[in-house]
Coordinates of C-alpha atoms and ligand atoms in Angstrom, one line a residue:
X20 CA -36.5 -130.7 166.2
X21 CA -39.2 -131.5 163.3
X22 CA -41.7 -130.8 166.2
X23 CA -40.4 -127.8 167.6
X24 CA -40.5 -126.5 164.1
X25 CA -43.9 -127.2 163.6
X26 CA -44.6 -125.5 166.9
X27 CA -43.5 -122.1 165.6
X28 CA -45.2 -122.9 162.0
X29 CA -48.6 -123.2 164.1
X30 CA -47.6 -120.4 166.3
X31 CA -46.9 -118.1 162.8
X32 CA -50.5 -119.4 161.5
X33 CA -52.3 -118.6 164.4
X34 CA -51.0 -114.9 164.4
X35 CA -52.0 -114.5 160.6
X36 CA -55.4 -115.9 161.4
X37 CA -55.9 -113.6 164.2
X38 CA -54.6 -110.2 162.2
X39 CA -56.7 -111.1 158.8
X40 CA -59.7 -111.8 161.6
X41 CA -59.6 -108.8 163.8
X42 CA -60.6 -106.2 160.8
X43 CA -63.6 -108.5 160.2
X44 CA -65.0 -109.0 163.6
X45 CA -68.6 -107.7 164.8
X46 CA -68.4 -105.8 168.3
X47 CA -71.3 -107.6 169.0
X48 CA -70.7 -111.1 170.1
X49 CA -73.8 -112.4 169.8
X50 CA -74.0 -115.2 167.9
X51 CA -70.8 -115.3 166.6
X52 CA -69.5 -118.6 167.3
X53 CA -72.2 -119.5 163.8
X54 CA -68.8 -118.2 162.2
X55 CA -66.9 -121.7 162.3
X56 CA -69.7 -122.8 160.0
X57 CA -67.4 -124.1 157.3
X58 CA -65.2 -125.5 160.0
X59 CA -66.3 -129.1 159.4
X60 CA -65.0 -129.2 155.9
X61 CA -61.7 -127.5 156.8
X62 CA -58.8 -128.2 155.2
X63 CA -56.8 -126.4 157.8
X64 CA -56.4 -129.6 160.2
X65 CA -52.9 -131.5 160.9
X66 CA -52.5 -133.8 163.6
X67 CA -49.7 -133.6 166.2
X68 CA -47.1 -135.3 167.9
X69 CA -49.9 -137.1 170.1
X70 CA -52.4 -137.5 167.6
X71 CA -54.1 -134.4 168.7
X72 CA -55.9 -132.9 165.9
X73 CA -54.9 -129.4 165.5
X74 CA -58.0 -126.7 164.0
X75 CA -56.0 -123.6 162.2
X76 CA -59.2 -122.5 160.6
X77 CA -58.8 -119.0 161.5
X78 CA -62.9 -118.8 161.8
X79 CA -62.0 -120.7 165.7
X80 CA -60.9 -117.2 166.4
X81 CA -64.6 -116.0 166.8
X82 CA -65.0 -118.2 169.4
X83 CA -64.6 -117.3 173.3
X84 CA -61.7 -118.6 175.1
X85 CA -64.4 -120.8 177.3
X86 CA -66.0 -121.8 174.1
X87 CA -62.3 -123.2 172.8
X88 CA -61.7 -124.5 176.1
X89 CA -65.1 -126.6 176.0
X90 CA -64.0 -127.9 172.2
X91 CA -60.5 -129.0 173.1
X92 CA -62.0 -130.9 175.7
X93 CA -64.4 -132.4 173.9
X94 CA -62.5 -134.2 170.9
X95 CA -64.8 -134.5 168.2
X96 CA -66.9 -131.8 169.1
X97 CA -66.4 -129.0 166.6
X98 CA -67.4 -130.8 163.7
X99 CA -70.5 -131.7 165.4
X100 CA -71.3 -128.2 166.0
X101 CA -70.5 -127.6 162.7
X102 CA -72.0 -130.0 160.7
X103 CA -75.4 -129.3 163.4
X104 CA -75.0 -125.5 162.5
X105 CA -75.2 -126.5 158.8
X106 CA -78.3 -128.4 159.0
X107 CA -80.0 -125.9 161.3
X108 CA -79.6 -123.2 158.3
X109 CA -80.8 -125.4 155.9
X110 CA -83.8 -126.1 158.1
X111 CA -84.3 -122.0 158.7
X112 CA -83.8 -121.8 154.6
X113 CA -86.6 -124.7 154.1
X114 CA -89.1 -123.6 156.7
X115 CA -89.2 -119.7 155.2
X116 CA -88.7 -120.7 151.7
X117 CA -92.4 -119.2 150.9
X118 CA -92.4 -116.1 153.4
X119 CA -90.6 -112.6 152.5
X120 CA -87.5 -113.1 154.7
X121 CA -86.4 -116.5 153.8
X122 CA -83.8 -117.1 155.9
X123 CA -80.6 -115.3 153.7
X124 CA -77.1 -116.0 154.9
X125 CA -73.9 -114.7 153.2
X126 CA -70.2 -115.9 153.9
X127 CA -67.7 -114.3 156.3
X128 CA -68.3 -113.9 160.1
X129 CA -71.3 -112.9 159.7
X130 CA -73.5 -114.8 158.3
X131 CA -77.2 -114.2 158.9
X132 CA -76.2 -110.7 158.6
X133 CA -77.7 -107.7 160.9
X134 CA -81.4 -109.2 161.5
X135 CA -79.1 -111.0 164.3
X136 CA -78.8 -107.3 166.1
X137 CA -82.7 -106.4 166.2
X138 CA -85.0 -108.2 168.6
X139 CA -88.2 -109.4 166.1
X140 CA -89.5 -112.8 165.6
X141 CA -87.0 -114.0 162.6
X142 CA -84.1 -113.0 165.7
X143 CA -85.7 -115.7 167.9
X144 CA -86.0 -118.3 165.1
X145 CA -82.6 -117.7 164.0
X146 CA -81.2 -118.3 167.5
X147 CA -83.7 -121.4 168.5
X148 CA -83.0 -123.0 165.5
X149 CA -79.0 -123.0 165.4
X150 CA -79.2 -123.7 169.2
X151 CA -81.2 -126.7 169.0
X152 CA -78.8 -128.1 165.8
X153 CA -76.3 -128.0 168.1
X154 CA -77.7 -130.1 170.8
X155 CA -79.0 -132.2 168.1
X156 CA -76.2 -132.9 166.6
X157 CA -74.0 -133.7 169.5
X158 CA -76.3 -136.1 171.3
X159 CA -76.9 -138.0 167.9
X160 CA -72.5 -138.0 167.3
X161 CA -72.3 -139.4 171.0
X162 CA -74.1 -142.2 170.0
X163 CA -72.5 -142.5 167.1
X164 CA -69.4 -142.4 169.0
X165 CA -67.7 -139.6 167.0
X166 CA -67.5 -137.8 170.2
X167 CA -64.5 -139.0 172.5
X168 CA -66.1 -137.5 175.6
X169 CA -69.4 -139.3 175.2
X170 CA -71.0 -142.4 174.3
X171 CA -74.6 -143.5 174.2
X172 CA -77.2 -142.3 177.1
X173 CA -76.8 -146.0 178.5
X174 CA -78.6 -144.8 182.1
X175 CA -82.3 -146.2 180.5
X176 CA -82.3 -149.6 181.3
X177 CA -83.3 -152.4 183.3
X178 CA -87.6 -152.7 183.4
X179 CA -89.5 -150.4 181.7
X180 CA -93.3 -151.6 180.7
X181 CA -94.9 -155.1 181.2
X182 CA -93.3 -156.7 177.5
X183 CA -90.6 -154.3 176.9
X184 CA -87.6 -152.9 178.9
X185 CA -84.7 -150.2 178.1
X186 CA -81.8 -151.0 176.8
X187 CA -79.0 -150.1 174.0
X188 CA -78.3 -147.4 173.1
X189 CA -79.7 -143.8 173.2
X190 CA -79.4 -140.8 171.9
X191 CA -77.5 -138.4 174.5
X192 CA -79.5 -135.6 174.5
X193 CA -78.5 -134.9 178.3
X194 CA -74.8 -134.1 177.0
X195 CA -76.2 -132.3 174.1
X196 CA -78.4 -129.6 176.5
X197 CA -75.4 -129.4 178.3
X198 CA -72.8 -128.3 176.3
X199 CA -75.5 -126.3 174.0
X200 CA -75.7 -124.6 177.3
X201 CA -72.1 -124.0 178.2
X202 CA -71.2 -123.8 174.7
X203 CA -74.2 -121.5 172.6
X204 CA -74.9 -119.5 175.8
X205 CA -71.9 -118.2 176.3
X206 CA -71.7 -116.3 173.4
X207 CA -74.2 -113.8 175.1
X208 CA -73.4 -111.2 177.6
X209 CA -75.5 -108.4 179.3
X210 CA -78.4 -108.2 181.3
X211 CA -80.4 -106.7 178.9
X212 CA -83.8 -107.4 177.2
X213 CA -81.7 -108.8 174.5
X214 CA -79.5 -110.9 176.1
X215 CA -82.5 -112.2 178.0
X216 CA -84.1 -112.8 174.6
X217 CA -81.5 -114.5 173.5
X218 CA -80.9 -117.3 176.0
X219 CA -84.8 -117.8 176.2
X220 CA -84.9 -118.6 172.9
X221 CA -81.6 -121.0 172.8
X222 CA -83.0 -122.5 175.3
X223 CA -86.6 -122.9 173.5
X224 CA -84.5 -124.7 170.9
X225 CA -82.7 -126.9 173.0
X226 CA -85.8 -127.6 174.9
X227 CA -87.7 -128.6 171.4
X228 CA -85.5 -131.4 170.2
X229 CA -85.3 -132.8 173.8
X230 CA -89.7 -132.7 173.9
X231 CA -89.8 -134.5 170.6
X232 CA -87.7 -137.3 171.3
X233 CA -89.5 -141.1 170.7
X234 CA -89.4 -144.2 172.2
X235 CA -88.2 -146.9 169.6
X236 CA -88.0 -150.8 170.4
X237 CA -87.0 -153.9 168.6
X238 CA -88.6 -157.6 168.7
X239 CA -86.8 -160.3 170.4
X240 CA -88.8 -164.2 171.0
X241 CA -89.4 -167.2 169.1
X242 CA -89.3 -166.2 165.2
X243 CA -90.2 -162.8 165.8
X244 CA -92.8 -163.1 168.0
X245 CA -92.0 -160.0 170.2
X246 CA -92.7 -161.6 173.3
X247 CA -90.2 -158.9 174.6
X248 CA -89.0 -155.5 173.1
X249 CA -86.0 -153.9 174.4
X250 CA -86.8 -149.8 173.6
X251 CA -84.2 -146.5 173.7
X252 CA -84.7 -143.4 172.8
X253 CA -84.3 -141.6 169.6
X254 CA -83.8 -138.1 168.5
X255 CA -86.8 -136.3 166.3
X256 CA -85.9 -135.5 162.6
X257 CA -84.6 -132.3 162.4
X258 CA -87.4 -131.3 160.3
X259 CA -89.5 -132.5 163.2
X260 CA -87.7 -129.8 165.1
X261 CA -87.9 -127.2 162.7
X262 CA -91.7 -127.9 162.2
X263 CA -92.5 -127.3 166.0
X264 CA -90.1 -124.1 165.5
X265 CA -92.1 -122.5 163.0
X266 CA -94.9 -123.0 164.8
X267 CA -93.9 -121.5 168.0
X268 CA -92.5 -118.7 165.1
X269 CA -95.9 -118.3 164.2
X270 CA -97.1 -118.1 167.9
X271 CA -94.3 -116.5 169.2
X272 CA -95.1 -113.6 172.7
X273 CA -93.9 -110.3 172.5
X274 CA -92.2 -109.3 176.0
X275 CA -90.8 -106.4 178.1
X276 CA -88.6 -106.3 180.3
X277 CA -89.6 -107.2 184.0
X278 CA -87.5 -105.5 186.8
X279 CA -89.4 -107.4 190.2
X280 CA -86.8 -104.8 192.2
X281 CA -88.9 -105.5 194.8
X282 CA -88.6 -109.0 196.0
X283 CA -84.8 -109.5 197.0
X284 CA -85.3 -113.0 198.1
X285 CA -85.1 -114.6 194.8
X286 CA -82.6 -112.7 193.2
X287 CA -83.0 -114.6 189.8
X288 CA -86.7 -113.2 189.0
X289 CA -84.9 -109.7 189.5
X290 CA -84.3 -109.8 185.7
X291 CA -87.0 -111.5 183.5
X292 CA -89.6 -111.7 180.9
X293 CA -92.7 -110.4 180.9
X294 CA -95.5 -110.3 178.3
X295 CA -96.1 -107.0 177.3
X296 CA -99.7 -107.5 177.1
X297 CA -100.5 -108.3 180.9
X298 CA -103.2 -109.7 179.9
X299 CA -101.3 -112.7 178.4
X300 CA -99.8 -115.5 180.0
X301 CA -96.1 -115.2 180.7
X302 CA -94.4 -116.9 178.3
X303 CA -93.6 -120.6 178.9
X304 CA -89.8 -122.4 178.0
X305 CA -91.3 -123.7 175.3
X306 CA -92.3 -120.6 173.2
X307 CA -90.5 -118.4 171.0
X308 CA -89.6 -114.1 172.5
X309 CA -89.0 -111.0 170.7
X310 CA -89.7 -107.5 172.1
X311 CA -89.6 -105.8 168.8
X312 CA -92.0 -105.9 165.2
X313 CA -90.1 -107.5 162.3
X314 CA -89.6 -104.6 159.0
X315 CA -91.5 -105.9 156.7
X316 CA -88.7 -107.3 154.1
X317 CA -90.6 -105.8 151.2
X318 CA -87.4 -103.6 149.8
X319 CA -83.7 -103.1 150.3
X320 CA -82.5 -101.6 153.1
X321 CA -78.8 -101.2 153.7
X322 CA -79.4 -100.0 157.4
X323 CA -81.7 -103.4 158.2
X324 CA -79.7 -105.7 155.9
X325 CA -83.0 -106.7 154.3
X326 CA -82.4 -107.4 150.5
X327 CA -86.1 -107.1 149.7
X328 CA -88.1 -109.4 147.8
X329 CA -86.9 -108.2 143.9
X330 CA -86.6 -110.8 141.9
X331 CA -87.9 -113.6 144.2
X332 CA -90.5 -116.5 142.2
X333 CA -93.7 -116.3 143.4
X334 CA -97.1 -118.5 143.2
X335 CA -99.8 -116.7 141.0
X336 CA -102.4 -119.1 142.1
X337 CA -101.7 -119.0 145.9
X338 CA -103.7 -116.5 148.0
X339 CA -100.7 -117.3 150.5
X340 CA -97.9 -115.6 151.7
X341 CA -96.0 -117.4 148.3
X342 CA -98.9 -115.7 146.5
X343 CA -97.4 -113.0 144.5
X344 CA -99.4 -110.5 145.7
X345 CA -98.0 -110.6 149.0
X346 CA -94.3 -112.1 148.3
X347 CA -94.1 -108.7 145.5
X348 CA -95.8 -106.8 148.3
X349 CA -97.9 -105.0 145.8
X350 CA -95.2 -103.8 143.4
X351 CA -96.5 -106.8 140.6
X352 CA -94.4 -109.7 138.8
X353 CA -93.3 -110.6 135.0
X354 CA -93.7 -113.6 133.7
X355 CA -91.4 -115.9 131.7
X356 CA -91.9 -119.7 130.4
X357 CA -89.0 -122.1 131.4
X358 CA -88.4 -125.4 129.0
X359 CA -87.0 -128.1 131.2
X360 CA -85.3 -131.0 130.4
X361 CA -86.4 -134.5 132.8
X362 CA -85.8 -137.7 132.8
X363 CA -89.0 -139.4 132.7
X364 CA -91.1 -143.1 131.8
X365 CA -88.3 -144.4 133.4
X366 CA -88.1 -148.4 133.1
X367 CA -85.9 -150.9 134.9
X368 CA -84.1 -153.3 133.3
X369 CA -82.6 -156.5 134.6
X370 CA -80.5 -156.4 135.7
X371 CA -79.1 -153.7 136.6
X372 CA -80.0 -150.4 134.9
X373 CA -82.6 -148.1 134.4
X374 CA -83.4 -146.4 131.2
X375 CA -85.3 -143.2 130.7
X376 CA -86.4 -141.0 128.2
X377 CA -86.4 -137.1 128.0
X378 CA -89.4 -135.3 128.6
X379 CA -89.3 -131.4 127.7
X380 CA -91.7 -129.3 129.3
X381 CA -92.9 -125.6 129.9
X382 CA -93.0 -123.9 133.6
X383 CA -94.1 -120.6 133.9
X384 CA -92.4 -118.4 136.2
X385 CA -93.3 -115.3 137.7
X386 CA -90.6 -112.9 139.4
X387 CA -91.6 -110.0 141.6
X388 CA -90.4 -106.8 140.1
Ligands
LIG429 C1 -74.4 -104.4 167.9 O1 -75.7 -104.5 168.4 C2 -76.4 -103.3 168.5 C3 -77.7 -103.5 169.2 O2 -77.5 -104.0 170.4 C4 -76.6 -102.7 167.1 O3 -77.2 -101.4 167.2 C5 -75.2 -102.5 166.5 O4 -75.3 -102.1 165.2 C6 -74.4 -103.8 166.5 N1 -73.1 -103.6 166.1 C7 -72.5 -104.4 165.1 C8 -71.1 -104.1 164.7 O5 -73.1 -105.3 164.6
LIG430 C1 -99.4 -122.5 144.1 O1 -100.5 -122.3 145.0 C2 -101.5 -123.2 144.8 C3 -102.7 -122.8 145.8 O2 -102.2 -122.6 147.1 C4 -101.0 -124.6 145.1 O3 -102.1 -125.6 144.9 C5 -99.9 -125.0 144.2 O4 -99.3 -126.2 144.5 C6 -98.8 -123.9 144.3 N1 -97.8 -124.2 143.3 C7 -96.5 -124.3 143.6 C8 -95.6 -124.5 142.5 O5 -96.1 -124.2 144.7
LIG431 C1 -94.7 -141.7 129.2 O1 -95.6 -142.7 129.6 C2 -97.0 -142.2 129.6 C3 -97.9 -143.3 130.1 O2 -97.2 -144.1 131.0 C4 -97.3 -141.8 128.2 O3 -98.7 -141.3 128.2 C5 -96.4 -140.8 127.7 O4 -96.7 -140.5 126.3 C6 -94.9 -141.3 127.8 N1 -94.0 -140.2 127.5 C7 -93.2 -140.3 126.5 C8 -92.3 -139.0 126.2 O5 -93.1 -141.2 125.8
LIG432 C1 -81.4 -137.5 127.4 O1 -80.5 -136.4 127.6 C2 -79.2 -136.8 127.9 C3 -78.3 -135.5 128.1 O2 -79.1 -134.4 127.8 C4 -78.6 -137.6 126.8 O3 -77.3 -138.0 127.1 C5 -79.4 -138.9 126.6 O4 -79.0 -139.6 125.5 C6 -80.9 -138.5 126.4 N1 -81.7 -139.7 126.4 C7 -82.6 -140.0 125.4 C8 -83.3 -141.3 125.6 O5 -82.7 -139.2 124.4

């Protein structure tokens, strides 16, 4: 009876959710599943009869039914995604915190706003960057076992070098290029020099964290002696990901679409990249793609979704792109002093406390105009 009644409460929920959702929602789908971003610190959760965690975040409804499908099956999952998302914007925020577009997000559905629509370099970053979160974060949760669906990528073991051999456990990064596939890539649809755009780049992202991981080992003999290691591998730090990211942002090939009409026996080049300097080498897996130059984020644009660099602190001294002459883009700065308050000459006590003093001191600020 309780049940039943809970049934039709979840049942009412799920229809309020979808109403107050379908005003909101992009016509594009690109992307959109970076809408359950909060998902992870939900309050919306109840568990069921059967211990089945029930998600009423009303932000699930941006997914596609194959994305749902791949989360029910995959207990566990979603806050991976989630909390991988998370990280992966903080990452984009740190990497551009110097540069013009610095990586904005707002709330809602929406969240990296309409850059996500256009096909420049800061498109491909966006999409590379979330898309490898995901894979890292699910192959680090299956060997965290938070995952019910995976464990630990046990299949490295037995000999491996003349001291050392695998063993324990690694990070899954198989499962997590696999469901990034199923799971990211279906989000895009077309045939276009977008959607090929798109899944290059996810793929680029995925592709990163799994060409970073390292080898790690630990001692075993007599007191430490290490007369054999047993090794597994271990994810990068994400900021090892988002390093190589930038990088390939920085180095990033501009393509066209190639339409090999011609050769009908592999049907799969029929639709491809190609640089658009023929002159360059085709663009490997590795590198970043965008078909289209980037505004240049200088001023508000309602149209772009660029908020312009107004108000943003710049470096006086740096001849950089944090130099104020370029982060202003000409227009000039003001200047304020700042006094901050820090704890400083910090001394530890035994035991156990520290005490400091306060130091005051003067920063000077500048702000583009
Ligand atoms: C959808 O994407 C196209 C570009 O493919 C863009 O012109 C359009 O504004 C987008 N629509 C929405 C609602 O974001
Ligand atoms: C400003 O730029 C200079 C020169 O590039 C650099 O040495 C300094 O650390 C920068 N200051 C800040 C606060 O980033
Ligand atoms: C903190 O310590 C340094 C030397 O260690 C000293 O020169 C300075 O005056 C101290 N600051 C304060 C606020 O006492
Ligand atoms: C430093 O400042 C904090 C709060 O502003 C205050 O509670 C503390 O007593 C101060 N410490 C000293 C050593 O003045």
């Amino acid at each position: 009876m309780r049940a039943a009644a809970l049934g039709l409460a979840l049942r009412a929920l799920w229809a309020l959710a979808l109403s107050s959702l379908s005003n909101t929602l992009a016509v594009n789908n690109s992307g959109r599943w970076w809408g359950i971003i909060n998902v992870a610190s939900s309050t919306n959760l109840l568990t069921d009869s059967k211990n089945v965690q029930l998600v009423l975040d009303p932000s699930l409804q941006l997914l596609s039914r194959k994305q749902r499908k791949l989360i029910r099956q995959n207990p566990g999952i979603l806050h991976s995604v989630s909390s991988g998302l998370q990280t992966a914007i903080k990452e984009c925020k740190w990497q551009f915190r110097n540069r013009r577009w610095n990586c904005p997000t707002s709330q809602g559905p929406n969240i990296f706003g309409k850059i996500v629509n256009r096909g420049c370099r800061e498109t491909a970053f966006i999409f590379a960057i979330t898309s490898a979160g995901v894979t890292h974060s699910v192959a680090r949760s299956c060997s965290e076992g938070s995952i019910e669906s995976c464990t630990c990528d046990y299949r490295r073991r037995g000999p491996g070098g003349p001291d050392w051999h695998w063993g324990g456990c690694s990070d899954n990064i198989d499962f997590g290029r696999l469901f990034g596939r199923e799971f990211v890539d279906s989000s895009e649809k077309g045939r276009d020099l977008r959607f090929l755009m798109n899944l290059h780049n996810n793929e680029a992202g995925r592709m990163t964290v799994f060409s970073e991981m390292r080898q790690e080992c630990k001692c075993h003999g007599m007191s430490g002696s290490c007369t054999v290691r047993t090794c597994w591998m271990r994810l990068p730090t994400f900021r090892a990901v988002g390093d190589v990211l930038k990088d390939r942002f920085d180095g990033a090939s501009r393509v066209i679409y190639g339409n090999k009409g011609s050769n009908r026996a592999s049907r799969v080049e029929l639709h491809h990249l190609e640089p658009e300097n023929p002159a360059h080498k085709p663009p490997s897996p590795h590198d970043l793609v965008y078909f289209e130059k980037s505004p240049n984020f200088c001023t508000y644009s309602g149209k772009t979704g660029t908020a312009g660099t107004a108000g943003r602190f710049c470096n006086s001294s740096s001849p950089g792109l944090d130099g104020c002459e370029l982060l202003c883009c000409g227009r000039g700065y003001r200047t304020r002093t700042q006094r901050v308050t820090e704890r400083c000459n910090c001394t530890f006590h035994w035991c156990c406390h520290v005490s400091c003093l306060n130091c005051t001191n003067t920063q000077v600020l500048h702000e583009c105009l």
